Amino acid sequence: MRIAIASDHGGLNHKAAIASHLRERGFEVTDLGPESGESVDYPDYAHALCTRLLDGEFDRGVLVCGTGQGMAMSANKHAGLRAAVVSDVFSARMATLHNDAQVLCVGERVVGPGLVLDLVDAWVDAEFEGGRHARRVGKIDCA
Ligand code: RB5
């Protein structure tokens, strides 16, 4: 699985930790920045990742900012893309099982360095159940 990851300045530490964790687990991880802690605008990074994901360059994406909220709001503006903000393991797993969320958003100012890796694992290890959930997911996008 090809996973892209990006953050803003508020998510830089979790981004690095998640990227190395996923690489250690054998995933192909592409870090789309930023590389330093200078103040940046989270929509720039969310839109760059989502555009490339929807183009087929990646299978899934992880976006980290201070809360995860701004990243998710930006990502969910892309038709066909489902981004979930999570801070508990159950929701992270369900975001894949029932919502087929291609993008996981987490907040570095919300969840600690241990929990965030559990969230990523729960999301990436689950499989979409399809069936009635595929019907519901198909109704998410508005014309
Ligand atoms: C940046 O200060 C902060 O607003 C950002 O990281 C994020 O939390 C926005 O949703």
mmCIF file of C-alpha atoms and ligand atoms in Angstrom:
data_model
loop_
_atom_site.group_PDB
_atom_site.id
_atom_site.type_symbol
_atom_site.label_atom_id
_atom_site.label_comp_id
_atom_site.label_asym_id
_atom_site.label_seq_id
_atom_site.Cartn_x
_atom_site.Cartn_y
_atom_site.Cartn_z
ATOM 1 C CA MET A 1 0.000 0.000 0.000
ATOM 2 C CA ARG A 2 1.261 3.459 -0.971
ATOM 3 C CA ILE A 3 0.591 5.995 1.762
ATOM 4 C CA ALA A 4 1.192 9.749 1.495
ATOM 5 C CA ILE A 5 1.610 11.871 4.587
ATOM 6 C CA ALA A 6 1.655 15.630 5.114
ATOM 7 C CA SER A 7 1.190 18.095 7.937
ATOM 8 C CA ASP A 8 1.420 21.723 8.848
ATOM 9 C CA HIS A 9 3.805 23.147 11.461
ATOM 10 C CA GLY A 10 1.440 21.918 14.209
ATOM 11 C CA GLY A 11 1.734 18.301 13.109
ATOM 12 C CA LEU A 12 5.388 17.983 12.222
ATOM 13 C CA ASN A 13 6.424 15.646 15.048
ATOM 14 C CA HIS A 14 3.544 13.217 14.624
ATOM 15 C CA LYS A 15 4.111 13.238 10.856
ATOM 16 C CA ALA A 16 7.692 12.054 11.308
ATOM 17 C CA ALA A 17 6.712 9.419 13.870
ATOM 18 C CA ILE A 18 3.846 8.070 11.756
ATOM 19 C CA ALA A 19 5.989 7.967 8.621
ATOM 20 C CA SER A 20 8.758 5.959 10.265
ATOM 21 C CA HIS A 21 6.235 3.675 11.985
ATOM 22 C CA LEU A 22 4.489 2.873 8.702
ATOM 23 C CA ARG A 23 7.812 2.365 6.914
ATOM 24 C CA GLU A 24 8.916 -0.051 9.645
ATOM 25 C CA ARG A 25 5.673 -1.922 9.036
ATOM 26 C CA GLY A 26 6.538 -2.247 5.340
ATOM 27 C CA PHE A 27 4.327 0.394 3.793
ATOM 28 C CA GLU A 28 5.564 2.630 0.984
ATOM 29 C CA VAL A 29 5.392 6.088 2.537
ATOM 30 C CA THR A 30 5.815 9.417 0.736
ATOM 31 C CA ASP A 31 6.304 12.487 2.928
ATOM 32 C CA LEU A 32 4.858 15.541 1.183
ATOM 33 C CA GLY A 33 6.185 17.972 3.761
ATOM 34 C CA PRO A 34 6.694 20.378 5.238
ATOM 35 C CA GLU A 35 10.288 19.686 6.161
ATOM 36 C CA SER A 36 10.763 22.427 8.745
ATOM 37 C CA GLY A 37 8.659 23.882 11.526
ATOM 38 C CA GLU A 38 8.033 27.232 9.848
ATOM 39 C CA SER A 39 4.427 28.385 9.899
ATOM 40 C CA VAL A 40 2.498 27.135 6.855
ATOM 41 C CA ASP A 41 -1.145 26.965 5.784
ATOM 42 C CA TYR A 42 -2.689 23.509 6.256
ATOM 43 C CA PRO A 43 -5.005 23.679 3.183
ATOM 44 C CA ASP A 44 -1.953 23.885 0.905
ATOM 45 C CA TYR A 45 -0.693 20.543 2.178
ATOM 46 C CA ALA A 46 -4.118 18.907 2.365
ATOM 47 C CA HIS A 47 -4.983 19.861 -1.212
ATOM 48 C CA ALA A 48 -1.606 18.737 -2.568
ATOM 49 C CA LEU A 49 -1.941 15.310 -0.954
ATOM 50 C CA CYS A 50 -5.598 14.834 -1.918
ATOM 51 C CA THR A 51 -5.063 15.819 -5.533
ATOM 52 C CA ARG A 52 -2.255 13.297 -5.936
ATOM 53 C CA LEU A 53 -4.214 10.606 -4.092
ATOM 54 C CA LEU A 54 -7.248 11.065 -6.337
ATOM 55 C CA ASP A 55 -4.933 10.968 -9.362
ATOM 56 C CA GLY A 56 -3.973 7.454 -8.290
ATOM 57 C CA GLU A 57 -0.461 8.144 -7.100
ATOM 58 C CA PHE A 58 -1.259 6.920 -3.575
ATOM 59 C CA ASP A 59 -3.740 4.516 -2.012
ATOM 60 C CA ARG A 60 -4.256 6.355 1.249
ATOM 61 C CA GLY A 61 -3.209 9.535 3.020
ATOM 62 C CA VAL A 62 -2.508 10.767 6.524
ATOM 63 C CA LEU A 63 -2.827 14.465 7.372
ATOM 64 C CA VAL A 64 -1.655 15.956 10.655
ATOM 65 C CA CYS A 65 -2.235 19.452 11.994
ATOM 66 C CA GLY A 66 -2.829 20.832 15.468
ATOM 67 C CA THR A 67 -6.318 19.380 15.762
ATOM 68 C CA GLY A 68 -6.828 17.435 12.535
ATOM 69 C CA GLN A 69 -9.911 19.554 11.866
ATOM 70 C CA GLY A 70 -8.566 21.995 9.295
ATOM 71 C CA MET A 71 -6.933 19.186 7.355
ATOM 72 C CA ALA A 72 -10.198 17.214 7.278
ATOM 73 C CA MET A 73 -12.259 20.239 6.249
ATOM 74 C CA SER A 74 -9.854 20.863 3.372
ATOM 75 C CA ALA A 75 -9.619 17.217 2.313
ATOM 76 C CA ASN A 76 -13.369 16.709 2.326
ATOM 77 C CA LYS A 77 -13.794 19.454 -0.274
ATOM 78 C CA HIS A 78 -12.392 16.984 -2.818
ATOM 79 C CA ALA A 79 -15.253 15.068 -4.436
ATOM 80 C CA GLY A 80 -14.862 11.348 -3.940
ATOM 81 C CA LEU A 81 -12.518 11.706 -1.024
ATOM 82 C CA ARG A 82 -13.462 10.807 2.525
ATOM 83 C CA ALA A 83 -11.333 12.134 5.369
ATOM 84 C CA ALA A 84 -11.968 11.229 9.003
ATOM 85 C CA VAL A 85 -10.692 13.068 12.067
ATOM 86 C CA VAL A 86 -10.131 10.560 14.842
ATOM 87 C CA SER A 87 -8.878 10.560 18.403
ATOM 88 C CA ASP A 88 -10.006 7.107 19.537
ATOM 89 C CA VAL A 89 -9.134 3.666 18.214
ATOM 90 C CA PHE A 90 -12.736 2.535 17.686
ATOM 91 C CA SER A 91 -13.507 5.479 15.394
ATOM 92 C CA ALA A 92 -10.239 5.016 13.527
ATOM 93 C CA ARG A 93 -11.155 1.394 12.763
ATOM 94 C CA MET A 94 -14.734 2.238 11.861
ATOM 95 C CA ALA A 95 -13.564 5.005 9.516
ATOM 96 C CA THR A 96 -12.272 2.237 7.280
ATOM 97 C CA LEU A 97 -14.785 -0.534 8.044
ATOM 98 C CA HIS A 98 -17.911 1.543 7.407
ATOM 99 C CA ASN A 99 -16.775 4.792 5.760
ATOM 100 C CA ASP A 100 -13.894 3.635 3.571
ATOM 101 C CA ALA A 101 -11.981 6.759 4.568
ATOM 102 C CA GLN A 102 -8.969 7.092 2.284
ATOM 103 C CA VAL A 103 -7.558 9.862 4.458
ATOM 104 C CA LEU A 104 -6.948 9.856 8.197
ATOM 105 C CA CYS A 105 -6.621 13.191 9.997
ATOM 106 C CA VAL A 106 -5.133 13.488 13.460
ATOM 107 C CA GLY A 107 -4.248 16.371 15.756
ATOM 108 C CA GLU A 108 -0.844 16.564 17.335
ATOM 109 C CA ARG A 109 -2.235 18.881 20.020
ATOM 110 C CA VAL A 110 -5.029 16.403 20.733
ATOM 111 C CA VAL A 111 -3.559 12.894 20.787
ATOM 112 C CA GLY A 112 -0.263 11.789 22.249
ATOM 113 C CA PRO A 113 2.640 10.105 20.463
ATOM 114 C CA GLY A 114 1.669 6.565 21.524
ATOM 115 C CA LEU A 115 -2.037 6.783 20.777
ATOM 116 C CA VAL A 116 -1.518 8.331 17.370
ATOM 117 C CA LEU A 117 0.312 5.215 16.140
ATOM 118 C CA ASP A 118 -2.527 3.010 17.445
ATOM 119 C CA LEU A 119 -5.000 5.193 15.546
ATOM 120 C CA VAL A 120 -3.050 4.837 12.324
ATOM 121 C CA ASP A 121 -2.728 1.073 12.760
ATOM 122 C CA ALA A 122 -6.450 0.638 13.478
ATOM 123 C CA TRP A 123 -7.342 2.617 10.353
ATOM 124 C CA VAL A 124 -4.812 1.027 8.002
ATOM 125 C CA ASP A 125 -5.336 -2.564 9.190
ATOM 126 C CA ALA A 126 -9.114 -2.548 8.821
ATOM 127 C CA GLU A 127 -10.896 -3.484 5.582
ATOM 128 C CA PHE A 128 -13.965 -1.781 4.162
ATOM 129 C CA GLU A 129 -17.002 -4.007 4.678
ATOM 130 C CA GLY A 130 -18.762 -2.878 1.498
ATOM 131 C CA GLY A 131 -22.383 -4.005 1.098
ATOM 132 C CA ARG A 132 -24.843 -1.563 2.663
ATOM 133 C CA HIS A 133 -21.909 0.641 3.618
ATOM 134 C CA ALA A 134 -20.885 0.966 -0.027
ATOM 135 C CA ARG A 135 -24.413 2.170 -0.804
ATOM 136 C CA ARG A 136 -24.208 4.769 1.958
ATOM 137 C CA VAL A 137 -20.715 5.903 1.035
ATOM 138 C CA GLY A 138 -21.951 6.316 -2.533
ATOM 139 C CA LYS A 139 -24.492 8.834 -1.302
ATOM 140 C CA ILE A 140 -21.994 11.102 0.486
ATOM 141 C CA ASP A 141 -20.957 13.320 -2.409
ATOM 142 C CA CYS A 142 -23.332 16.139 -3.346
ATOM 143 C CA ALA A 143 -23.819 17.164 -6.956
HETATM 144 C C1 RB5 B 1 -2.272 26.025 13.355
HETATM 145 O O1 RB5 B 1 -2.024 26.931 14.373
HETATM 146 C C2 RB5 B 1 -3.580 25.283 13.594
HETATM 147 O O2 RB5 B 1 -4.649 26.136 13.403
HETATM 148 C C3 RB5 B 1 -3.660 24.070 12.683
HETATM 149 O O3 RB5 B 1 -2.597 23.230 12.933
HETATM 150 C C4 RB5 B 1 -4.901 23.218 12.811
HETATM 151 O O4 RB5 B 1 -5.144 22.868 14.140
HETATM 152 C C5 RB5 B 1 -6.098 23.706 12.124
HETATM 153 O O5 RB5 B 1 -7.118 23.034 12.033
#
